[in-house]
């Protein structure tokens, strides 16, 4: 027999033995699951998912298998609820069991191992951190203190649109909205405007946000097929994630050093990062946080910017309104 045939036969036997061992180890502790459509080995019910009409496909399956249906998505069990009564039972009476979000490679890395509030698993830390954010970061007094900054940023935007309209220049609504969003988030969270730091600093900040947005939209094969995680390394996704994380961490280190400096500008007093530093240095705090926790919470503010950018134009239908697409390129004075 040839060597390639022996290698292939050995691999087949090895896979069979591993699958048999795994089946034996889980057979004794396998829990009863709700009824659902049968799936393919390893892939599960991937073929049942139709992204264009997912709700219709799931509704048709629920008519056959019931309001509580189980499916398998590439090895991960999924429960589909299709009635208000069952949803109330799951989300109200068993809320704690469904409170945590799944952990993914990209979100876990960029949030310093899920140290933010959005992706942190439900735990004592999450409860205390959420309480501190509500009671100390986003109080009514704190929100009102940002009002002058909000009014100033909106006034700057209106002034810029007026200038372009008087000059008969087209107004890029998308860019204008992004600039307003970035300026507000930077002033509230970091106490500074990056467009006042010079062109290179603004380009660096925008480039970092675009880089993080692209990373957050990437699908890592290892999240769904753990044994195929090497494909992410081979395709360069892992290295791009590591580079993006290092760039993000470097920016946060610089911002923290600026806030710790005794010669920092007055605009940094009372911003979100300043309050987080105060929480870190407060020995009476209900939960002790380190610098990674501070950086993880800041990621939530950066995510709001790129989430806004990605969803802004999705509010407008792309079909049936050609006049809207045409108006995007018109000067402001023509509307």
Short mmCIF file of C-alpha atoms in Angstrom, two decimals:
data_model
loop_
_atom_site.label_atom_id
_atom_site.label_comp_id
_atom_site.label_asym_id
_atom_site.label_seq_id
_atom_site.Cartn_x
_atom_site.Cartn_y
_atom_site.Cartn_z
CA UNK A 1 0.00 0.00 0.00
CA UNK A 2 1.17 3.54 -0.77
CA UNK A 3 2.17 5.98 1.96
CA UNK A 4 -0.57 8.57 1.12
CA UNK A 5 -3.22 5.85 1.45
CA UNK A 6 -1.86 4.82 4.87
CA UNK A 7 -1.82 8.43 6.05
CA UNK A 8 -5.41 8.99 4.89
CA UNK A 9 -6.55 5.75 6.53
CA UNK A 10 -4.82 6.71 9.79
CA UNK A 11 -6.53 10.11 9.80
CA UNK A 12 -9.95 8.54 9.20
CA UNK A 13 -9.42 6.09 12.07
CA UNK A 14 -8.20 8.89 14.34
CA UNK A 15 -11.24 11.07 13.60
CA UNK A 16 -13.56 8.10 14.18
CA UNK A 17 -11.95 7.29 17.55
CA UNK A 18 -12.09 10.92 18.71
CA UNK A 19 -15.75 11.24 17.67
CA UNK A 20 -16.62 7.96 19.39
CA UNK A 21 -14.84 9.03 22.57
CA UNK A 22 -16.61 12.38 22.59
CA UNK A 23 -19.99 10.73 22.01
CA UNK A 24 -19.41 8.36 24.94
CA UNK A 25 -18.34 11.19 27.25
CA UNK A 26 -21.49 13.20 26.51
CA UNK A 27 -24.00 10.38 26.21
CA UNK A 28 -24.37 9.99 29.96
CA UNK A 29 -24.91 13.67 30.66
CA UNK A 30 -26.86 14.69 27.57
CA UNK A 31 -29.78 16.91 28.47
CA UNK A 32 -33.16 16.74 26.86
CA UNK A 33 -33.58 19.48 24.31
CA UNK A 34 -36.74 20.90 22.75
CA UNK A 35 -37.76 19.48 19.38
CA UNK A 36 -36.10 20.91 16.31
CA UNK A 37 -35.01 20.18 12.76
CA UNK A 38 -32.25 17.59 12.32
CA UNK A 39 -28.86 18.98 11.41
CA UNK A 40 -25.72 17.92 9.61
CA UNK A 41 -22.68 16.59 11.49
CA UNK A 42 -20.37 19.41 12.64
CA UNK A 43 -22.37 22.08 10.74
CA UNK A 44 -25.74 21.59 12.43
CA UNK A 45 -28.61 23.62 10.99
CA UNK A 46 -26.55 26.15 9.05
CA UNK A 47 -28.48 25.38 5.87
CA UNK A 48 -31.73 26.29 7.66
CA UNK A 49 -30.57 29.91 8.05
CA UNK A 50 -31.57 32.31 5.30
CA UNK A 51 -30.24 35.77 6.23
CA UNK A 52 -32.55 37.53 3.76
CA UNK A 53 -35.74 36.02 5.24
CA UNK A 54 -34.57 34.64 8.56
CA UNK A 55 -37.74 35.58 10.45
CA UNK A 56 -39.96 33.90 7.85
CA UNK A 57 -37.85 30.74 7.83
CA UNK A 58 -37.86 30.49 11.63
CA UNK A 59 -41.61 31.13 11.71
CA UNK A 60 -42.20 28.26 9.29
CA UNK A 61 -40.00 25.94 11.37
CA UNK A 62 -41.77 26.96 14.59
CA UNK A 63 -45.11 26.04 13.02
CA UNK A 64 -43.75 22.53 12.63
CA UNK A 65 -41.69 22.09 15.82
CA UNK A 66 -43.48 24.39 18.26
CA UNK A 67 -42.89 27.76 19.99
CA UNK A 68 -39.76 26.44 21.75
CA UNK A 69 -37.40 25.00 19.17
CA UNK A 70 -33.79 23.83 19.38
CA UNK A 71 -31.25 24.17 16.60
CA UNK A 72 -27.51 23.72 16.29
CA UNK A 73 -25.31 26.37 14.74
CA UNK A 74 -21.92 24.86 13.86
CA UNK A 75 -21.69 22.92 17.09
CA UNK A 76 -23.36 25.49 19.37
CA UNK A 77 -26.88 24.77 20.66
CA UNK A 78 -29.42 27.50 19.96
CA UNK A 79 -32.94 27.90 21.37
CA UNK A 80 -35.52 29.72 19.23
CA UNK A 81 -38.56 31.20 21.00
CA UNK A 82 -41.57 32.08 18.87
CA UNK A 83 -44.36 32.97 21.29
CA UNK A 84 -44.93 35.73 23.83
CA UNK A 85 -45.79 33.24 26.58
CA UNK A 86 -42.54 31.29 26.24
CA UNK A 87 -40.54 34.51 25.82
CA UNK A 88 -41.96 35.80 29.10
CA UNK A 89 -41.06 32.53 30.81
CA UNK A 90 -37.47 32.77 29.54
CA UNK A 91 -36.77 36.49 29.81
CA UNK A 92 -38.72 37.31 32.96
CA UNK A 93 -38.93 34.24 35.16
CA UNK A 94 -35.52 32.86 34.09
CA UNK A 95 -33.83 36.15 33.31
CA UNK A 96 -30.53 35.39 35.08
CA UNK A 97 -29.97 32.22 33.06
CA UNK A 98 -30.10 34.21 29.80
CA UNK A 99 -28.36 37.41 30.92
CA UNK A 100 -24.83 36.79 29.63
CA UNK A 101 -23.76 37.30 26.03
CA UNK A 102 -21.58 34.79 24.20
CA UNK A 103 -17.88 35.59 24.16
CA UNK A 104 -16.26 36.11 20.77
CA UNK A 105 -12.60 36.47 19.88
CA UNK A 106 -12.71 40.06 18.65
CA UNK A 107 -14.98 41.54 21.31
CA UNK A 108 -13.12 39.72 24.08
CA UNK A 109 -9.76 41.05 22.89
CA UNK A 110 -10.82 44.65 22.28
CA UNK A 111 -12.62 44.88 25.64
CA UNK A 112 -9.64 43.55 27.60
CA UNK A 113 -11.12 40.11 28.20
CA UNK A 114 -14.73 41.33 28.47
CA UNK A 115 -13.99 43.96 31.11
CA UNK A 116 -16.48 46.43 29.70
CA UNK A 117 -20.16 46.60 30.61
CA UNK A 118 -21.66 45.39 27.33
CA UNK A 119 -19.88 42.05 26.94
CA UNK A 120 -19.02 41.32 30.56
CA UNK A 121 -20.78 38.13 31.74
CA UNK A 122 -23.48 38.50 34.35
CA UNK A 123 -21.69 38.44 37.69
CA UNK A 124 -21.09 40.41 40.87
CA UNK A 125 -18.56 42.55 39.00
CA UNK A 126 -21.08 43.39 36.26
CA UNK A 127 -23.78 44.34 38.79
CA UNK A 128 -21.46 46.57 40.81
CA UNK A 129 -19.88 48.13 37.72
CA UNK A 130 -23.27 48.89 36.22
CA UNK A 131 -24.35 50.43 39.51
CA UNK A 132 -21.26 52.65 39.62
CA UNK A 133 -21.73 53.74 36.02
CA UNK A 134 -25.35 54.70 36.63
CA UNK A 135 -24.80 56.38 40.00
CA UNK A 136 -21.46 58.09 39.38
CA UNK A 137 -20.80 58.44 35.65
CA UNK A 138 -24.21 59.15 34.15
CA UNK A 139 -26.01 61.03 36.89
CA UNK A 140 -28.40 63.84 35.96
CA UNK A 141 -25.84 66.36 37.17
CA UNK A 142 -23.13 64.80 35.02
CA UNK A 143 -25.35 64.70 31.93
CA UNK A 144 -26.35 68.35 32.42
CA UNK A 145 -22.69 69.32 32.75
CA UNK A 146 -22.19 68.17 29.15
CA UNK A 147 -24.91 70.47 27.84
CA UNK A 148 -22.60 73.41 26.96
CA UNK A 149 -20.36 71.03 25.02
CA UNK A 150 -23.36 69.60 23.13
CA UNK A 151 -24.64 73.06 22.25
CA UNK A 152 -21.19 74.18 21.14
CA UNK A 153 -20.67 71.15 18.91
CA UNK A 154 -24.09 71.52 17.26
CA UNK A 155 -23.43 75.23 16.72
CA UNK A 156 -20.09 74.42 15.09
CA UNK A 157 -21.78 71.92 12.79
CA UNK A 158 -24.51 74.39 11.76
CA UNK A 159 -21.88 77.06 11.15
CA UNK A 160 -19.85 74.71 8.94
CA UNK A 161 -22.93 73.67 6.93
CA UNK A 162 -23.87 77.34 6.50
CA UNK A 163 -20.35 78.17 5.30
CA UNK A 164 -20.42 75.42 2.70
CA UNK A 165 -23.92 76.40 1.56
CA UNK A 166 -22.91 80.06 1.10
CA UNK A 167 -19.93 78.91 -0.93
CA UNK A 168 -22.20 76.73 -3.11
CA UNK A 169 -20.29 73.64 -1.99
CA UNK A 170 -21.93 70.20 -1.62
CA UNK A 171 -22.39 69.08 1.98
CA UNK A 172 -21.34 65.55 2.84
CA UNK A 173 -24.04 64.69 5.37
CA UNK A 174 -22.41 61.40 6.33
CA UNK A 175 -19.05 63.04 7.07
CA UNK A 176 -20.73 65.90 8.93
CA UNK A 177 -22.72 63.53 11.14
CA UNK A 178 -19.62 61.44 11.83
CA UNK A 179 -17.65 64.54 12.77
CA UNK A 180 -20.37 65.67 15.18
CA UNK A 181 -20.59 62.21 16.75
CA UNK A 182 -16.80 61.91 17.14
CA UNK A 183 -16.43 65.38 18.61
CA UNK A 184 -19.15 64.83 21.19
CA UNK A 185 -17.87 61.44 22.26
CA UNK A 186 -14.29 62.70 22.51
CA UNK A 187 -15.28 65.72 24.58
CA UNK A 188 -17.55 63.75 26.93
CA UNK A 189 -15.23 60.78 27.39
CA UNK A 190 -11.75 62.24 26.87
CA UNK A 191 -12.11 65.97 27.40
CA UNK A 192 -10.62 66.99 24.04
CA UNK A 193 -11.43 67.56 20.38
CA UNK A 194 -9.15 65.71 18.02
CA UNK A 195 -9.68 68.12 15.13
CA UNK A 196 -8.00 70.78 17.26
CA UNK A 197 -4.94 68.60 17.80
CA UNK A 198 -3.70 68.97 14.24
CA UNK A 199 -4.41 67.04 11.06
CA UNK A 200 -2.08 64.13 11.81
CA UNK A 201 -3.65 63.46 15.21
CA UNK A 202 -7.17 63.51 13.78
CA UNK A 203 -6.19 61.20 10.92
CA UNK A 204 -4.59 58.82 13.40
CA UNK A 205 -7.72 58.76 15.56
CA UNK A 206 -10.08 58.28 12.61
CA UNK A 207 -7.85 55.58 11.16
CA UNK A 208 -7.91 53.72 14.48
CA UNK A 209 -11.71 53.90 14.70
CA UNK A 210 -12.11 52.64 11.13
CA UNK A 211 -9.64 49.84 11.89
CA UNK A 212 -11.60 48.79 14.97
CA UNK A 213 -14.86 48.95 13.03
CA UNK A 214 -13.48 46.64 10.35
CA UNK A 215 -12.23 44.22 13.00
CA UNK A 216 -15.60 44.17 14.77
CA UNK A 217 -17.30 43.17 11.50
CA UNK A 218 -14.95 40.28 10.77
CA UNK A 219 -16.05 36.71 11.43
CA UNK A 220 -13.49 34.53 13.19
CA UNK A 221 -13.81 30.89 12.18
CA UNK A 222 -12.52 29.77 15.59
CA UNK A 223 -15.60 31.24 17.29
CA UNK A 224 -17.77 28.66 15.51
CA UNK A 225 -15.30 25.88 14.74
CA UNK A 226 -12.75 25.88 17.60
CA UNK A 227 -10.70 23.17 15.88
CA UNK A 228 -10.36 25.43 12.82
CA UNK A 229 -9.01 28.43 14.70
CA UNK A 230 -5.72 28.06 12.84
CA UNK A 231 -7.48 29.37 9.72
CA UNK A 232 -7.83 32.78 11.38
CA UNK A 233 -4.07 32.86 11.94
CA UNK A 234 -3.40 31.67 8.41
CA UNK A 235 -5.66 34.35 6.89
CA UNK A 236 -4.09 37.09 9.01
CA UNK A 237 -7.20 37.90 11.05
CA UNK A 238 -5.48 37.15 14.35
CA UNK A 239 -2.44 39.29 13.54
CA UNK A 240 -4.66 42.20 12.41
CA UNK A 241 -6.61 41.91 15.65
CA UNK A 242 -3.40 41.94 17.70
CA UNK A 243 -2.11 44.99 15.83
CA UNK A 244 -5.41 46.83 16.24
CA UNK A 245 -5.46 46.03 19.94
CA UNK A 246 -1.88 47.30 20.41
CA UNK A 247 -2.72 50.55 18.60
CA UNK A 248 -5.83 50.98 20.75
CA UNK A 249 -3.92 50.26 23.95
CA UNK A 250 -1.22 52.77 23.00
CA UNK A 251 -3.83 55.51 22.51
CA UNK A 252 -5.39 54.70 25.88
CA UNK A 253 -2.00 54.79 27.60
CA UNK A 254 -1.35 58.25 26.14
CA UNK A 255 -4.78 59.49 27.23
CA UNK A 256 -4.30 58.17 30.77
CA UNK A 257 -0.90 59.85 31.01
CA UNK A 258 -2.45 63.14 29.87
CA UNK A 259 -5.17 62.88 32.51
CA UNK A 260 -2.67 62.03 35.25
CA UNK A 261 -0.48 64.99 34.38
CA UNK A 262 -0.76 67.96 36.79
CA UNK A 263 -0.57 70.29 33.77
CA UNK A 264 -3.53 68.78 31.96
CA UNK A 265 -6.06 71.15 30.36
CA UNK A 266 -9.10 72.15 32.36
CA UNK A 267 -11.41 70.51 29.81
CA UNK A 268 -10.31 67.08 31.10
CA UNK A 269 -11.67 67.76 34.58
CA UNK A 270 -14.84 65.77 35.10
CA UNK A 271 -14.85 63.86 31.81
CA UNK A 272 -15.60 60.12 31.74
CA UNK A 273 -11.95 59.06 31.84
CA UNK A 274 -11.28 61.40 34.77
CA UNK A 275 -14.21 59.90 36.69
CA UNK A 276 -13.00 56.36 35.94
CA UNK A 277 -9.56 57.25 37.28
CA UNK A 278 -11.20 58.58 40.44
CA UNK A 279 -13.13 55.31 40.80
CA UNK A 280 -9.92 53.33 40.39
CA UNK A 281 -8.19 55.34 43.13
CA UNK A 282 -11.18 55.22 45.50
CA UNK A 283 -10.49 52.59 48.21
CA UNK A 284 -14.11 52.72 49.39
CA UNK A 285 -15.47 51.71 46.00
CA UNK A 286 -17.73 48.64 46.00
CA UNK A 287 -15.59 47.01 43.31
CA UNK A 288 -11.88 47.51 42.75
CA UNK A 289 -10.94 48.18 39.14
CA UNK A 290 -7.56 48.30 37.42
CA UNK A 291 -6.37 50.04 34.26
CA UNK A 292 -7.70 47.26 32.06
CA UNK A 293 -11.18 47.83 33.48
CA UNK A 294 -10.85 51.56 32.76
CA UNK A 295 -9.79 50.89 29.18
CA UNK A 296 -12.51 48.28 28.72
CA UNK A 297 -15.23 50.75 29.72
CA UNK A 298 -13.79 53.36 27.34
CA UNK A 299 -14.17 50.89 24.47
CA UNK A 300 -17.94 51.20 24.90
CA UNK A 301 -17.74 54.88 23.90
CA UNK A 302 -15.57 54.16 20.86
CA UNK A 303 -18.00 51.42 19.84
CA UNK A 304 -20.88 53.89 19.90
CA UNK A 305 -19.11 55.98 17.27
CA UNK A 306 -18.42 53.19 14.78
CA UNK A 307 -21.82 51.61 15.41
CA UNK A 308 -23.42 54.97 14.56
CA UNK A 309 -21.31 55.19 11.41
CA UNK A 310 -22.30 51.72 10.29
CA UNK A 311 -26.01 52.18 10.89
CA UNK A 312 -26.53 55.80 9.85
CA UNK A 313 -27.52 55.26 6.22
CA UNK A 314 -29.23 51.96 6.98
CA UNK A 315 -32.13 54.04 8.32
CA UNK A 316 -32.93 55.06 4.75
CA UNK A 317 -34.31 52.53 2.24
CA UNK A 318 -32.03 51.97 -0.72
CA UNK A 319 -34.81 51.04 -3.11
CA UNK A 320 -37.83 53.04 -4.11
CA UNK A 321 -36.33 56.43 -3.13
CA UNK A 322 -33.91 57.44 -5.92
CA UNK A 323 -34.56 61.10 -5.13
CA UNK A 324 -32.93 60.61 -1.71
CA UNK A 325 -29.76 59.23 -3.29
CA UNK A 326 -29.68 62.18 -5.66
CA UNK A 327 -30.18 64.69 -2.85
CA UNK A 328 -27.16 63.35 -0.94
CA UNK A 329 -24.91 64.95 -3.56
CA UNK A 330 -26.78 68.28 -3.83
CA UNK A 331 -25.55 71.49 -2.18
CA UNK A 332 -27.31 72.40 1.04
CA UNK A 333 -28.77 75.55 -0.53
CA UNK A 334 -30.68 73.52 -3.11
CA UNK A 335 -32.84 71.74 -0.55
#
